[in-house]
Amino acid sequence: MADQRSERATGPTRARKKTAPSKGPEHAARAACQSLEGLIGHPAEGVSAVRRSDDDGWCVVVDVLEVPRIPDTTSLLASYEVQLDRSGELQEYRRVRRYRRGAADE
């Protein structure tokens, strides 16, 4: 009887069609950071936005340390908008903002 229950519990799972795992926002964020760092030669500080683009790819805003200074609050950072296709390959990027680390958003 226990065998029948376990077969029923796993039966529908086996019948489901296995699909490749989709590349979600986490993958897009990592891919955007790595690609951008390689192109511009500045370290990524983090990701401030990830959204789906119209062509089923991703638009990721990556914050980058462009000019390190002492004290750290005076360092210059920049936000780059990175466009990725659906497989996570970089299509284009552009700097959309440059700011001091200690500056508040307007």
mmCIF file of N, CA and C in Angstrom:
data_model
loop_
_atom_site.group_PDB
_atom_site.id
_atom_site.type_symbol
_atom_site.label_atom_id
_atom_site.label_comp_id
_atom_site.label_asym_id
_atom_site.label_seq_id
_atom_site.Cartn_x
_atom_site.Cartn_y
_atom_site.Cartn_z
ATOM 1 N N MET A 1 0.825 -1.189 0.000
ATOM 2 C CA MET A 1 0.000 0.000 0.000
ATOM 3 C C MET A 1 0.868 1.253 0.000
ATOM 4 N N ALA A 2 1.950 1.241 0.790
ATOM 5 C CA ALA A 2 2.858 2.386 0.806
ATOM 6 C C ALA A 2 3.482 2.586 -0.561
ATOM 7 N N ASP A 3 3.767 1.466 -1.264
ATOM 8 C CA ASP A 3 4.334 1.554 -2.607
ATOM 9 C C ASP A 3 3.374 2.234 -3.571
ATOM 10 N N GLN A 4 2.082 1.928 -3.449
ATOM 11 C CA GLN A 4 1.086 2.536 -4.329
ATOM 12 C C GLN A 4 1.005 4.032 -4.086
ATOM 13 N N ARG A 5 1.052 4.441 -2.804
ATOM 14 C CA ARG A 5 0.990 5.872 -2.484
ATOM 15 C C ARG A 5 2.185 6.610 -3.064
ATOM 16 N N SER A 6 3.372 6.021 -2.924
ATOM 17 C CA SER A 6 4.550 6.710 -3.429
ATOM 18 C C SER A 6 4.519 6.783 -4.950
ATOM 19 N N GLU A 7 3.983 5.772 -5.630
ATOM 20 C CA GLU A 7 3.870 5.820 -7.085
ATOM 21 C C GLU A 7 2.894 6.898 -7.508
ATOM 22 N N ARG A 8 1.772 7.007 -6.787
ATOM 23 C CA ARG A 8 0.793 8.048 -7.116
ATOM 24 C C ARG A 8 1.383 9.430 -6.878
ATOM 25 N N ALA A 9 2.177 9.568 -5.839
ATOM 26 C CA ALA A 9 2.751 10.871 -5.513
ATOM 27 C C ALA A 9 3.786 11.303 -6.544
ATOM 28 N N THR A 10 4.525 10.319 -7.090
ATOM 29 C CA THR A 10 5.567 10.681 -8.051
ATOM 30 C C THR A 10 5.120 10.531 -9.489
ATOM 31 N N GLY A 11 4.033 9.831 -9.740
ATOM 32 C CA GLY A 11 3.550 9.589 -11.102
ATOM 33 C C GLY A 11 3.333 10.857 -11.908
ATOM 34 N N PRO A 12 2.509 11.797 -11.440
ATOM 35 C CA PRO A 12 2.279 13.010 -12.215
ATOM 36 C C PRO A 12 3.554 13.829 -12.426
ATOM 37 N N THR A 13 4.458 13.771 -11.470
ATOM 38 C CA THR A 13 5.708 14.508 -11.612
ATOM 39 C C THR A 13 6.509 13.965 -12.779
ATOM 40 N N ARG A 14 6.545 12.657 -12.904
ATOM 41 C CA ARG A 14 7.281 12.042 -14.012
ATOM 42 C C ARG A 14 6.631 12.365 -15.348
ATOM 43 N N ALA A 15 5.314 12.489 -15.358
ATOM 44 C CA ALA A 15 4.589 12.734 -16.602
ATOM 45 C C ALA A 15 4.791 14.166 -17.108
ATOM 46 N N ARG A 16 5.158 15.081 -16.220
ATOM 47 C CA ARG A 16 5.369 16.471 -16.641
ATOM 48 C C ARG A 16 6.556 16.567 -17.576
ATOM 49 N N LYS A 17 6.414 17.417 -18.530
ATOM 50 C CA LYS A 17 7.507 17.621 -19.470
ATOM 51 C C LYS A 17 8.568 18.486 -18.809
ATOM 52 N N LYS A 18 9.802 18.023 -18.847
ATOM 53 C CA LYS A 18 10.886 18.789 -18.252
ATOM 54 C C LYS A 18 11.319 19.874 -19.219
ATOM 55 N N THR A 19 11.416 21.083 -18.715
ATOM 56 C CA THR A 19 11.856 22.192 -19.547
ATOM 57 C C THR A 19 13.164 22.727 -18.996
ATOM 58 N N ALA A 20 13.922 23.356 -19.850
ATOM 59 C CA ALA A 20 15.182 23.952 -19.412
ATOM 60 C C ALA A 20 14.880 25.086 -18.451
ATOM 61 N N PRO A 21 15.669 25.237 -17.401
ATOM 62 C CA PRO A 21 15.421 26.319 -16.458
ATOM 63 C C PRO A 21 15.545 27.669 -17.163
ATOM 64 N N SER A 22 14.586 28.545 -16.922
ATOM 65 C CA SER A 22 14.629 29.854 -17.560
ATOM 66 C C SER A 22 15.677 30.723 -16.876
ATOM 67 N N LYS A 23 16.254 31.595 -17.644
ATOM 68 C CA LYS A 23 17.266 32.493 -17.100
ATOM 69 C C LYS A 23 16.537 33.722 -16.589
ATOM 70 N N GLY A 24 16.471 33.843 -15.290
ATOM 71 C CA GLY A 24 15.707 34.895 -14.657
ATOM 72 C C GLY A 24 16.506 36.147 -14.387
ATOM 73 N N PRO A 25 15.967 37.030 -13.563
ATOM 74 C CA PRO A 25 16.607 38.306 -13.283
ATOM 75 C C PRO A 25 17.956 38.175 -12.584
ATOM 76 N N GLU A 26 18.132 37.137 -11.772
ATOM 77 C CA GLU A 26 19.422 36.956 -11.091
ATOM 78 C C GLU A 26 20.521 36.672 -12.117
ATOM 79 N N HIS A 27 20.220 35.808 -13.063
ATOM 80 C CA HIS A 27 21.194 35.496 -14.116
ATOM 81 C C HIS A 27 21.480 36.742 -14.946
ATOM 82 N N ALA A 28 20.445 37.502 -15.275
ATOM 83 C CA ALA A 28 20.623 38.726 -16.069
ATOM 84 C C ALA A 28 21.506 39.728 -15.332
ATOM 85 N N ALA A 29 21.298 39.881 -14.030
ATOM 86 C CA ALA A 29 22.092 40.824 -13.243
ATOM 87 C C ALA A 29 23.559 40.423 -13.220
ATOM 88 N N ARG A 30 23.834 39.133 -12.988
ATOM 89 C CA ARG A 30 25.227 38.660 -12.978
ATOM 90 C C ARG A 30 25.879 38.815 -14.344
ATOM 91 N N ALA A 31 25.151 38.457 -15.391
ATOM 92 C CA ALA A 31 25.694 38.553 -16.753
ATOM 93 C C ALA A 31 25.987 40.005 -17.114
ATOM 94 N N ALA A 32 25.107 40.918 -16.742
ATOM 95 C CA ALA A 32 25.311 42.337 -17.049
ATOM 96 C C ALA A 32 26.543 42.871 -16.324
ATOM 97 N N CYS A 33 26.701 42.533 -15.050
ATOM 98 C CA CYS A 33 27.867 42.996 -14.280
ATOM 99 C C CYS A 33 29.166 42.481 -14.886
ATOM 100 N N GLN A 34 29.212 41.201 -15.187
ATOM 101 C CA GLN A 34 30.435 40.607 -15.734
ATOM 102 C C GLN A 34 30.783 41.188 -17.097
ATOM 103 N N SER A 35 29.800 41.324 -17.962
ATOM 104 C CA SER A 35 30.054 41.861 -19.300
ATOM 105 C C SER A 35 30.508 43.312 -19.232
ATOM 106 N N LEU A 36 29.841 44.112 -18.417
ATOM 107 C CA LEU A 36 30.174 45.530 -18.317
ATOM 108 C C LEU A 36 31.558 45.730 -17.719
ATOM 109 N N GLU A 37 31.883 44.993 -16.657
ATOM 110 C CA GLU A 37 33.216 45.103 -16.050
ATOM 111 C C GLU A 37 34.303 44.788 -17.077
ATOM 112 N N GLY A 38 34.079 43.776 -17.900
ATOM 113 C CA GLY A 38 35.050 43.406 -18.913
ATOM 114 C C GLY A 38 35.234 44.474 -19.979
ATOM 115 N N LEU A 39 34.176 45.179 -20.300
ATOM 116 C CA LEU A 39 34.252 46.190 -21.346
ATOM 117 C C LEU A 39 34.830 47.518 -20.878
ATOM 118 N N ILE A 40 34.410 47.978 -19.704
ATOM 119 C CA ILE A 40 34.831 49.320 -19.277
ATOM 120 C C ILE A 40 35.981 49.305 -18.280
ATOM 121 N N GLY A 41 36.281 48.150 -17.706
ATOM 122 C CA GLY A 41 37.427 48.054 -16.810
ATOM 123 C C GLY A 41 37.237 48.663 -15.434
ATOM 124 N N HIS A 42 35.994 48.891 -15.036
ATOM 125 C CA HIS A 42 35.699 49.406 -13.696
ATOM 126 C C HIS A 42 34.865 48.366 -12.949
ATOM 127 N N PRO A 43 35.066 48.233 -11.632
ATOM 128 C CA PRO A 43 34.320 47.219 -10.876
ATOM 129 C C PRO A 43 32.862 47.621 -10.647
ATOM 130 N N ALA A 44 31.979 46.649 -10.775
ATOM 131 C CA ALA A 44 30.562 46.874 -10.490
ATOM 132 C C ALA A 44 30.366 46.918 -8.979
ATOM 133 N N GLU A 45 29.594 47.882 -8.528
ATOM 134 C CA GLU A 45 29.258 48.007 -7.105
ATOM 135 C C GLU A 45 27.973 47.255 -6.784
ATOM 136 N N GLY A 46 27.085 47.159 -7.758
ATOM 137 C CA GLY A 46 25.810 46.488 -7.533
ATOM 138 C C GLY A 46 24.850 46.756 -8.672
ATOM 139 N N VAL A 47 23.660 46.200 -8.530
ATOM 140 C CA VAL A 47 22.609 46.359 -9.522
ATOM 141 C C VAL A 47 21.460 47.096 -8.860
ATOM 142 N N SER A 48 20.991 48.168 -9.500
ATOM 143 C CA SER A 48 19.900 48.934 -8.893
ATOM 144 C C SER A 48 18.560 48.687 -9.570
ATOM 145 N N ALA A 49 18.541 48.021 -10.731
ATOM 146 C CA ALA A 49 17.267 47.715 -11.387
ATOM 147 C C ALA A 49 17.457 46.594 -12.399
ATOM 148 N N VAL A 50 16.422 45.762 -12.515
ATOM 149 C CA VAL A 50 16.362 44.719 -13.540
ATOM 150 C C VAL A 50 14.922 44.673 -14.023
ATOM 151 N N ARG A 51 14.739 44.715 -15.338
ATOM 152 C CA ARG A 51 13.387 44.591 -15.889
ATOM 153 C C ARG A 51 13.447 43.898 -17.238
ATOM 154 N N ARG A 52 12.343 43.302 -17.623
ATOM 155 C CA ARG A 52 12.227 42.676 -18.932
ATOM 156 C C ARG A 52 12.170 43.774 -19.992
ATOM 157 N N SER A 53 12.839 43.560 -21.101
ATOM 158 C CA SER A 53 12.749 44.510 -22.201
ATOM 159 C C SER A 53 11.687 44.013 -23.183
ATOM 160 N N ASP A 54 11.346 44.854 -24.136
ATOM 161 C CA ASP A 54 10.274 44.542 -25.085
ATOM 162 C C ASP A 54 10.579 43.317 -25.952
ATOM 163 N N ASP A 55 11.854 43.043 -26.214
ATOM 164 C CA ASP A 55 12.228 41.922 -27.083
ATOM 165 C C ASP A 55 12.471 40.630 -26.305
ATOM 166 N N ASP A 56 11.936 40.552 -25.095
ATOM 167 C CA ASP A 56 12.055 39.367 -24.235
ATOM 168 C C ASP A 56 13.454 39.200 -23.646
ATOM 169 N N GLY A 57 14.274 40.240 -23.746
ATOM 170 C CA GLY A 57 15.585 40.235 -23.114
ATOM 171 C C GLY A 57 15.492 40.927 -21.765
ATOM 172 N N TRP A 58 16.590 41.537 -21.338
ATOM 173 C CA TRP A 58 16.639 42.196 -20.042
ATOM 174 C C TRP A 58 17.280 43.569 -20.158
ATOM 175 N N CYS A 59 16.819 44.493 -19.331
ATOM 176 C CA CYS A 59 17.440 45.803 -19.166
ATOM 177 C C CYS A 59 17.889 45.866 -17.703
ATOM 178 N N VAL A 60 19.197 46.017 -17.500
ATOM 179 C CA VAL A 60 19.768 45.989 -16.152
ATOM 180 C C VAL A 60 20.514 47.295 -15.919
ATOM 181 N N VAL A 61 20.277 47.932 -14.767
ATOM 182 C CA VAL A 61 21.018 49.131 -14.393
ATOM 183 C C VAL A 61 22.095 48.709 -13.394
ATOM 184 N N VAL A 62 23.354 48.886 -13.808
ATOM 185 C CA VAL A 62 24.506 48.473 -13.011
ATOM 186 C C VAL A 62 25.218 49.713 -12.493
ATOM 187 N N ASP A 63 25.493 49.757 -11.196
ATOM 188 C CA ASP A 63 26.234 50.857 -10.585
ATOM 189 C C ASP A 63 27.703 50.473 -10.517
ATOM 190 N N VAL A 64 28.564 51.367 -11.010
ATOM 191 C CA VAL A 64 29.984 51.089 -11.194
ATOM 192 C C VAL A 64 30.820 52.136 -10.473
ATOM 193 N N LEU A 65 31.918 51.708 -9.851
ATOM 194 C CA LEU A 65 32.874 52.619 -9.228
ATOM 195 C C LEU A 65 33.833 53.099 -10.320
ATOM 196 N N GLU A 66 33.723 54.372 -10.710
ATOM 197 C CA GLU A 66 34.567 54.888 -11.785
ATOM 198 C C GLU A 66 35.837 55.557 -11.274
ATOM 199 N N VAL A 67 35.725 56.331 -10.176
ATOM 200 C CA VAL A 67 36.893 57.029 -9.633
ATOM 201 C C VAL A 67 36.911 56.837 -8.117
ATOM 202 N N PRO A 68 37.753 55.910 -7.624
ATOM 203 C CA PRO A 68 37.842 55.738 -6.167
ATOM 204 C C PRO A 68 38.601 56.908 -5.538
ATOM 205 N N ARG A 69 38.090 57.401 -4.421
ATOM 206 C CA ARG A 69 38.731 58.515 -3.715
ATOM 207 C C ARG A 69 38.715 58.254 -2.223
ATOM 208 N N ILE A 70 39.536 59.024 -1.515
ATOM 209 C CA ILE A 70 39.557 58.981 -0.059
ATOM 210 C C ILE A 70 39.147 60.364 0.418
ATOM 211 N N PRO A 71 38.138 60.484 1.260
ATOM 212 C CA PRO A 71 37.309 59.415 1.830
ATOM 213 C C PRO A 71 36.386 58.809 0.771
ATOM 214 N N ASP A 72 35.946 57.606 1.066
ATOM 215 C CA ASP A 72 35.133 56.830 0.132
ATOM 216 C C ASP A 72 33.853 57.553 -0.285
ATOM 217 N N THR A 73 33.337 58.410 0.590
ATOM 218 C CA THR A 73 32.091 59.117 0.277
ATOM 219 C C THR A 73 32.256 60.111 -0.864
ATOM 220 N N THR A 74 33.471 60.413 -1.259
ATOM 221 C CA THR A 74 33.688 61.339 -2.377
ATOM 222 C C THR A 74 34.005 60.608 -3.689
ATOM 223 N N SER A 75 34.012 59.275 -3.667
ATOM 224 C CA SER A 75 34.252 58.494 -4.881
ATOM 225 C C SER A 75 33.165 58.770 -5.914
ATOM 226 N N LEU A 76 33.534 58.672 -7.197
ATOM 227 C CA LEU A 76 32.567 58.869 -8.272
ATOM 228 C C LEU A 76 32.049 57.524 -8.756
ATOM 229 N N LEU A 77 30.741 57.404 -8.788
ATOM 230 C CA LEU A 77 30.083 56.218 -9.297
ATOM 231 C C LEU A 77 29.279 56.589 -10.531
ATOM 232 N N ALA A 78 28.898 55.589 -11.292
ATOM 233 C CA ALA A 78 28.067 55.812 -12.469
ATOM 234 C C ALA A 78 27.060 54.686 -12.583
ATOM 235 N N SER A 79 25.911 55.005 -13.149
ATOM 236 C CA SER A 79 24.892 53.998 -13.437
ATOM 237 C C SER A 79 24.874 53.757 -14.935
ATOM 238 N N TYR A 80 24.975 52.496 -15.303
ATOM 239 C CA TYR A 80 24.949 52.096 -16.706
ATOM 240 C C TYR A 80 23.704 51.268 -16.972
ATOM 241 N N GLU A 81 23.037 51.563 -18.071
ATOM 242 C CA GLU A 81 21.907 50.762 -18.506
ATOM 243 C C GLU A 81 22.441 49.742 -19.503
ATOM 244 N N VAL A 82 22.267 48.467 -19.188
ATOM 245 C CA VAL A 82 22.814 47.380 -19.997
ATOM 246 C C VAL A 82 21.655 46.591 -20.588
ATOM 247 N N GLN A 83 21.651 46.434 -21.904
ATOM 248 C CA GLN A 83 20.623 45.661 -22.598
ATOM 249 C C GLN A 83 21.184 44.276 -22.928
ATOM 250 N N LEU A 84 20.462 43.239 -22.496
ATOM 251 C CA LEU A 84 20.847 41.858 -22.767
ATOM 252 C C LEU A 84 19.775 41.195 -23.618
ATOM 253 N N ASP A 85 20.180 40.260 -24.475
ATOM 254 C CA ASP A 85 19.179 39.492 -25.210
ATOM 255 C C ASP A 85 18.637 38.393 -24.300
ATOM 256 N N ARG A 86 17.749 37.580 -24.819
ATOM 257 C CA ARG A 86 17.088 36.571 -23.979
ATOM 258 C C ARG A 86 18.047 35.521 -23.436
ATOM 259 N N SER A 87 19.202 35.330 -24.078
ATOM 260 C CA SER A 87 20.169 34.348 -23.570
ATOM 261 C C SER A 87 21.198 34.963 -22.625
ATOM 262 N N GLY A 88 21.106 36.280 -22.389
ATOM 263 C CA GLY A 88 22.011 36.934 -21.445
ATOM 264 C C GLY A 88 23.237 37.556 -22.090
ATOM 265 N N GLU A 89 23.261 37.618 -23.432
ATOM 266 C CA GLU A 89 24.390 38.236 -24.135
ATOM 267 C C GLU A 89 24.181 39.740 -24.219
ATOM 268 N N LEU A 90 25.254 40.490 -23.972
ATOM 269 C CA LEU A 90 25.187 41.947 -24.003
ATOM 270 C C LEU A 90 24.921 42.434 -25.423
ATOM 271 N N GLN A 91 23.931 43.309 -25.570
ATOM 272 C CA GLN A 91 23.590 43.900 -26.859
ATOM 273 C C GLN A 91 24.091 45.338 -26.940
ATOM 274 N N GLU A 92 23.924 46.086 -25.856
ATOM 275 C CA GLU A 92 24.383 47.472 -25.802
ATOM 276 C C GLU A 92 24.415 47.954 -24.361
ATOM 277 N N TYR A 93 25.139 49.036 -24.140
ATOM 278 C CA TYR A 93 25.156 49.666 -22.818
ATOM 279 C C TYR A 93 25.360 51.154 -23.001
ATOM 280 N N ARG A 94 24.957 51.922 -21.986
ATOM 281 C CA ARG A 94 25.196 53.365 -21.993
ATOM 282 C C ARG A 94 25.192 53.888 -20.569
ATOM 283 N N ARG A 95 26.018 54.897 -20.330
ATOM 284 C CA ARG A 95 26.036 55.516 -19.002
ATOM 285 C C ARG A 95 24.868 56.479 -18.928
ATOM 286 N N VAL A 96 24.066 56.352 -17.884
ATOM 287 C CA VAL A 96 22.877 57.190 -17.745
ATOM 288 C C VAL A 96 22.999 58.205 -16.609
ATOM 289 N N ARG A 97 23.995 58.007 -15.726
ATOM 290 C CA ARG A 97 24.123 58.908 -14.583
ATOM 291 C C ARG A 97 25.515 58.783 -13.990
ATOM 292 N N ARG A 98 26.060 59.892 -13.518
ATOM 293 C CA ARG A 98 27.330 59.887 -12.783
ATOM 294 C C ARG A 98 27.112 60.703 -11.516
ATOM 295 N N TYR A 99 27.617 60.215 -10.382
ATOM 296 C CA TYR A 99 27.316 60.870 -9.110
ATOM 297 C C TYR A 99 28.378 60.538 -8.070
ATOM 298 N N ARG A 100 28.448 61.390 -7.032
ATOM 299 C CA ARG A 100 29.315 61.122 -5.879
ATOM 300 C C ARG A 100 28.630 60.124 -4.964
ATOM 301 N N ARG A 101 29.418 59.217 -4.382
ATOM 302 C CA ARG A 101 28.849 58.192 -3.511
ATOM 303 C C ARG A 101 28.034 58.809 -2.369
ATOM 304 N N GLY A 102 28.496 59.882 -1.799
ATOM 305 C CA GLY A 102 27.795 60.486 -0.666
ATOM 306 C C GLY A 102 26.600 61.342 -1.041
ATOM 307 N N ALA A 103 26.337 61.542 -2.337
ATOM 308 C CA ALA A 103 25.230 62.402 -2.759
ATOM 309 C C ALA A 103 23.898 61.652 -2.672
ATOM 310 N N ALA A 104 22.895 62.360 -2.189
ATOM 311 C CA ALA A 104 21.565 61.779 -2.102
ATOM 312 C C ALA A 104 20.887 61.866 -3.476
ATOM 313 N N ASP A 105 19.955 60.924 -3.731
ATOM 314 C CA ASP A 105 19.195 60.971 -4.983
ATOM 315 C C ASP A 105 18.330 62.217 -5.012
ATOM 316 N N GLU A 106 18.168 62.740 -6.203
ATOM 317 C CA GLU A 106 17.344 63.951 -6.377
ATOM 318 C C GLU A 106 15.912 63.594 -6.636
#
